[in-house]
Coordinates of C-alpha atoms in Angstrom, one line a residue:
M1 CA -11.5 2.8 -10.0
N2 CA -12.0 6.4 -8.6
I3 CA -9.5 8.9 -7.8
C4 CA -10.2 12.1 -5.5
K5 CA -9.1 15.7 -5.6
P6 CA -9.6 18.7 -3.5
A7 CA -12.7 20.5 -4.1
V8 CA -13.8 22.8 -1.1
A9 CA -11.7 23.8 1.9
F10 CA -13.1 24.5 5.2
G11 CA -10.5 25.8 7.7
L12 CA -8.1 22.8 8.0
A13 CA -10.6 20.4 6.1
V14 CA -10.5 19.7 2.5
V15 CA -13.5 17.8 1.2
A16 CA -12.5 15.5 -1.6
T17 CA -14.6 15.0 -4.8
C18 CA -14.3 11.8 -6.6
A19 CA -14.5 11.1 -10.4
A20 CA -13.5 8.3 -12.7
A21 CA -10.0 8.1 -13.8
S22 CA -7.8 6.0 -16.0
A23 CA -4.9 5.8 -13.5
A24 CA -4.0 2.3 -12.2
I25 CA -1.4 0.0 -11.0
T26 CA -0.8 -0.6 -14.7
D27 CA 0.0 3.0 -15.6
F28 CA 3.6 3.3 -15.1
N29 CA 3.2 7.0 -14.6
T30 CA 1.8 6.4 -11.2
W31 CA 5.0 4.4 -10.0
T32 CA 7.9 6.1 -8.5
L33 CA 11.8 5.8 -9.2
V34 CA 14.1 4.0 -6.5
E35 CA 17.8 4.3 -6.6
D36 CA 20.0 2.2 -3.9
P37 CA 22.0 4.1 -3.8
P38 CA 22.0 6.6 -6.7
N39 CA 24.7 6.1 -9.4
A40 CA 25.7 8.2 -12.5
N41 CA 26.0 5.1 -14.7
L42 CA 22.3 3.9 -13.9
S43 CA 19.5 5.5 -15.4
G44 CA 15.6 4.9 -15.6
S45 CA 12.6 6.3 -17.5
V46 CA 9.1 6.0 -17.9
D47 CA 8.6 5.8 -21.6
S48 CA 4.8 5.6 -21.6
A49 CA 2.1 4.2 -19.3
S50 CA 3.0 0.8 -20.3
Q51 CA 6.7 0.8 -20.6
I52 CA 9.6 1.5 -18.3
T53 CA 13.3 1.4 -19.6
M54 CA 16.4 1.0 -17.1
S55 CA 20.0 0.9 -18.2
A56 CA 23.5 0.6 -16.9
D57 CA 26.5 2.1 -18.8
G58 CA 30.0 1.4 -17.5
A59 CA 31.1 0.3 -14.3
V60 CA 28.6 -0.1 -11.5
P61 CA 29.3 -1.4 -7.8
D62 CA 28.1 -4.6 -6.8
A63 CA 24.5 -4.7 -5.3
T64 CA 23.6 -1.3 -6.8
D65 CA 20.4 -1.0 -8.4
I66 CA 17.9 1.2 -10.0
G67 CA 14.1 0.3 -9.9
Y68 CA 10.6 1.4 -9.9
Q69 CA 7.8 0.6 -7.4
S70 CA 3.9 1.0 -7.2
V71 CA 4.1 3.6 -4.1
N72 CA 5.8 6.8 -3.5
A73 CA 7.4 6.0 -0.1
N74 CA 9.2 3.0 1.5
T75 CA 5.9 1.5 2.5
P76 CA 2.3 1.6 1.3
A77 CA 1.3 3.1 4.8
G78 CA 3.8 6.0 4.5
S79 CA 2.9 6.7 1.0
T80 CA 0.5 9.4 -0.3
S81 CA 0.2 8.0 -3.8
G82 CA 0.4 4.7 -5.9
F83 CA -1.1 1.4 -5.6
A84 CA -0.8 -1.8 -3.4
F85 CA -2.3 -5.2 -3.0
D86 CA -4.3 -6.1 0.2
P87 CA -3.0 -9.6 1.3
T88 CA -6.4 -10.6 2.7
A89 CA -7.3 -11.3 -1.2
D90 CA -5.7 -13.4 -3.8
F91 CA -3.8 -11.6 -6.5
A92 CA -1.5 -12.5 -9.6
V93 CA 0.6 -9.9 -11.7
A94 CA 2.8 -10.3 -14.7
I95 CA 5.0 -8.1 -16.8
D96 CA 7.0 -8.6 -20.0
Y97 CA 10.8 -7.9 -20.5
D98 CA 13.4 -7.3 -23.3
W99 CA 16.8 -7.4 -22.1
S100 CA 19.9 -6.3 -24.2
F101 CA 23.6 -6.0 -23.9
V102 CA 26.3 -3.9 -25.8
D103 CA 29.9 -5.2 -25.0
T104 CA 28.8 -6.0 -21.3
V105 CA 31.5 -7.2 -18.9
G106 CA 30.4 -8.2 -15.4
G107 CA 27.2 -9.5 -13.7
S108 CA 23.9 -8.0 -13.9
G109 CA 20.4 -8.8 -12.9
I110 CA 16.7 -7.9 -13.3
G111 CA 13.8 -8.9 -10.9
F112 CA 10.1 -8.3 -10.6
G113 CA 8.7 -8.7 -6.9
I114 CA 6.2 -8.0 -4.0
G115 CA 7.0 -7.0 -0.4
E116 CA 5.7 -4.8 2.6
D117 CA 8.4 -2.1 1.8
G118 CA 10.3 -0.8 -1.0
A119 CA 13.7 -1.7 0.6
G120 CA 12.9 -5.5 0.2
S121 CA 13.2 -6.3 3.8
N122 CA 10.2 -8.3 3.6
S123 CA 9.6 -9.6 0.1
A124 CA 9.6 -12.2 -2.5
G125 CA 10.1 -12.3 -6.3
V126 CA 11.7 -13.7 -9.3
A127 CA 15.2 -12.7 -10.7
I128 CA 17.0 -13.5 -13.8
G129 CA 20.9 -13.1 -14.0
A130 CA 23.4 -12.4 -16.6
F131 CA 27.2 -12.4 -17.0
D132 CA 28.8 -10.4 -19.8
D133 CA 26.3 -10.7 -22.9
A134 CA 24.8 -14.1 -21.8
V135 CA 21.6 -14.4 -19.9
G136 CA 21.7 -17.1 -17.0
P137 CA 19.1 -19.0 -15.1
A138 CA 16.1 -17.5 -13.3
G139 CA 15.7 -17.8 -9.6
G140 CA 13.3 -17.3 -6.7
A141 CA 14.2 -15.2 -4.0
A142 CA 12.7 -14.1 -0.5
R143 CA 13.7 -11.9 2.7
V144 CA 12.2 -11.9 6.0
N145 CA 13.3 -9.0 8.1
D146 CA 16.2 -8.5 5.5
V147 CA 17.5 -11.9 5.9
T148 CA 17.4 -14.0 2.7
I149 CA 15.5 -17.3 3.0
S150 CA 16.9 -20.2 1.1
P151 CA 15.3 -19.9 -2.2
T152 CA 12.8 -22.3 -3.5
P153 CA 14.6 -23.7 -6.7
L154 CA 13.5 -22.1 -10.0
I155 CA 16.0 -23.0 -12.8
Q156 CA 15.6 -22.0 -16.3
L157 CA 18.8 -23.5 -18.2
F158 CA 18.1 -21.8 -21.0
A159 CA 16.7 -18.5 -20.0
S160 CA 15.7 -16.0 -22.6
A161 CA 16.8 -12.3 -23.0
T162 CA 13.0 -11.9 -23.7
G163 CA 9.8 -13.2 -21.8
S164 CA 7.6 -12.4 -18.8
M165 CA 7.9 -12.5 -15.2
H166 CA 5.0 -13.6 -12.9
I167 CA 4.2 -13.3 -9.3
S168 CA 0.9 -14.8 -7.5
Y169 CA -0.3 -14.8 -3.9
S170 CA -2.8 -16.8 -2.0
A171 CA -4.6 -15.3 1.0
S172 CA -5.7 -18.6 2.4
T173 CA -2.3 -20.0 2.6
G174 CA 0.2 -17.1 2.3
D175 CA 1.8 -19.1 -0.7
I176 CA 3.7 -16.9 -2.8
V177 CA 4.3 -18.6 -6.5
V178 CA 6.9 -16.7 -8.8
G179 CA 8.0 -17.8 -12.2
T180 CA 8.6 -17.1 -16.0
G181 CA 6.9 -17.3 -19.1
T182 CA 6.6 -16.3 -22.5
V183 CA 5.9 -12.7 -23.8
G184 CA 2.5 -11.7 -23.1
A185 CA 1.6 -15.0 -21.0
S186 CA -1.3 -15.0 -18.5
A187 CA 0.5 -17.9 -16.6
P188 CA 4.2 -18.9 -16.2
S189 CA 5.4 -21.9 -18.0
Q190 CA 7.7 -22.7 -15.0
S191 CA 7.4 -21.6 -11.4
A192 CA 8.3 -22.0 -7.6
T193 CA 6.1 -21.7 -4.6
F194 CA 7.3 -20.0 -1.2
D195 CA 5.4 -21.6 1.6
G196 CA 3.4 -19.0 3.5
A197 CA 4.4 -20.3 6.8
T198 CA 8.1 -19.7 5.7
V199 CA 7.6 -16.5 4.3
Y200 CA 4.3 -14.5 4.7
D201 CA 3.5 -15.7 8.1
L202 CA 7.0 -14.5 9.2
W203 CA 6.4 -11.0 7.7
N204 CA 3.1 -11.1 9.6
A205 CA 4.3 -12.1 12.7
D206 CA 3.4 -8.7 14.2
G207 CA -0.1 -9.5 13.4
D208 CA -0.5 -6.7 10.8
D209 CA -1.7 -7.6 7.3
D210 CA 0.4 -4.8 5.8
L211 CA -0.4 -4.1 2.2
L212 CA 2.2 -5.3 -0.6
V213 CA 3.9 -3.1 -2.8
V214 CA 5.0 -4.1 -6.3
S215 CA 8.4 -3.3 -7.7
L216 CA 10.8 -4.1 -10.5
F217 CA 14.8 -3.4 -10.8
L218 CA 18.0 -3.7 -12.6
R219 CA 21.1 -4.3 -10.6
S220 CA 24.8 -4.7 -10.7
V221 CA 25.7 -8.4 -9.3
G222 CA 29.2 -9.1 -8.1
A223 CA 28.2 -12.1 -5.7
F224 CA 29.5 -14.9 -8.0
T225 CA 31.2 -12.9 -10.9
P226 CA 32.9 -9.3 -11.0
A227 CA 30.3 -6.6 -10.9
L228 CA 29.5 -4.5 -13.8
T229 CA 32.6 -3.5 -15.5
S230 CA 32.1 -1.8 -18.8
G231 CA 29.8 -1.7 -21.8
S232 CA 26.0 -1.3 -21.4
T233 CA 22.9 -3.3 -20.6
T234 CA 19.4 -2.2 -20.9
A235 CA 16.2 -3.7 -19.6
V236 CA 12.8 -2.7 -21.2
F237 CA 9.8 -3.7 -18.9
S238 CA 6.1 -3.6 -20.6
D239 CA 2.6 -4.4 -20.2
L240 CA 2.2 -5.1 -16.5
R241 CA -0.8 -7.1 -16.2
V242 CA -3.1 -7.7 -13.2
I243 CA -4.1 -11.3 -13.9
S244 CA -6.5 -11.6 -10.8
G245 CA -7.3 -9.4 -7.6
T246 CA -7.8 -5.7 -7.3
P247 CA -5.1 -3.2 -6.5
V248 CA -5.6 -0.7 -3.7
A249 CA -5.6 3.1 -4.4
I250 CA -3.0 4.8 -2.1
P251 CA -4.4 6.8 0.1
E252 CA -7.5 4.5 0.1
P253 CA -10.9 6.3 -0.6
T254 CA -12.0 5.6 2.9
S255 CA -8.8 7.1 4.5
L256 CA -9.8 10.4 2.4
A257 CA -13.4 10.5 3.7
M258 CA -12.3 9.9 7.0
L259 CA -10.0 12.8 7.1
A260 CA -12.7 15.1 5.2
V261 CA -15.0 14.4 8.1
G262 CA -12.7 14.9 11.0
G263 CA -11.5 18.2 9.3
L264 CA -15.2 19.4 9.1
L265 CA -15.7 18.5 12.8
I266 CA -13.0 20.6 13.7
A267 CA -14.1 23.4 11.6
R268 CA -17.4 23.4 13.1
R269 CA -16.2 23.5 16.7
R270 CA -14.2 26.7 15.8
R271 CA -17.1 28.5 14.7

């Protein structure tokens, strides 16, 4: 993988030089904090390149969440750094989680997803819910133009507080498979499929194969139970794995090259 940095400036142009770098989508130092909306009782931190911690401490309103995403703006196209996946190629990703509770009262959830934007208006993923200190079942969820699509059943009657969450995408069908598994697993032990014709094809109704951002979150949930009222809950996400596929660096090296060439032409014309 290459990363480009400015080397020489010519007027408005910047010529980029590229060198090998260790940064990748699996390095959480390249991810961006997202708060929807910001709340003083929600916190998040990048502990290391391989671990992120998010916590809720005290009362948090329903549907308020904190998360991290793999690009630094709402969409990959509007971002200046990060990584995303090209939907013209297959890919699969997984992440481990360790969820703990201290005298928690109310509903909460954690999730792992992909989508065309960080707001989740066109997205799909897997989520796990909890009420008080008890972890509940997992479920698949998707949205098209900010409207929830009836979830494909994914029931985990004895959901664990530790495990892994998985997402895979098929370029040939547009199908998105979400699931859960054991810590470190390369494939889910249970999964559900969102049909590409009812999810990704609808995302792509404008004819654009938008790059797909990866995200994870912790949320206060009050849809079926009271939202978080007191106590605390902490979710530790670690060991993000690209099982298959190749993430695209943002901005793409070709875009940087075109910018440099265009700038050089402008500089030459001004001489």
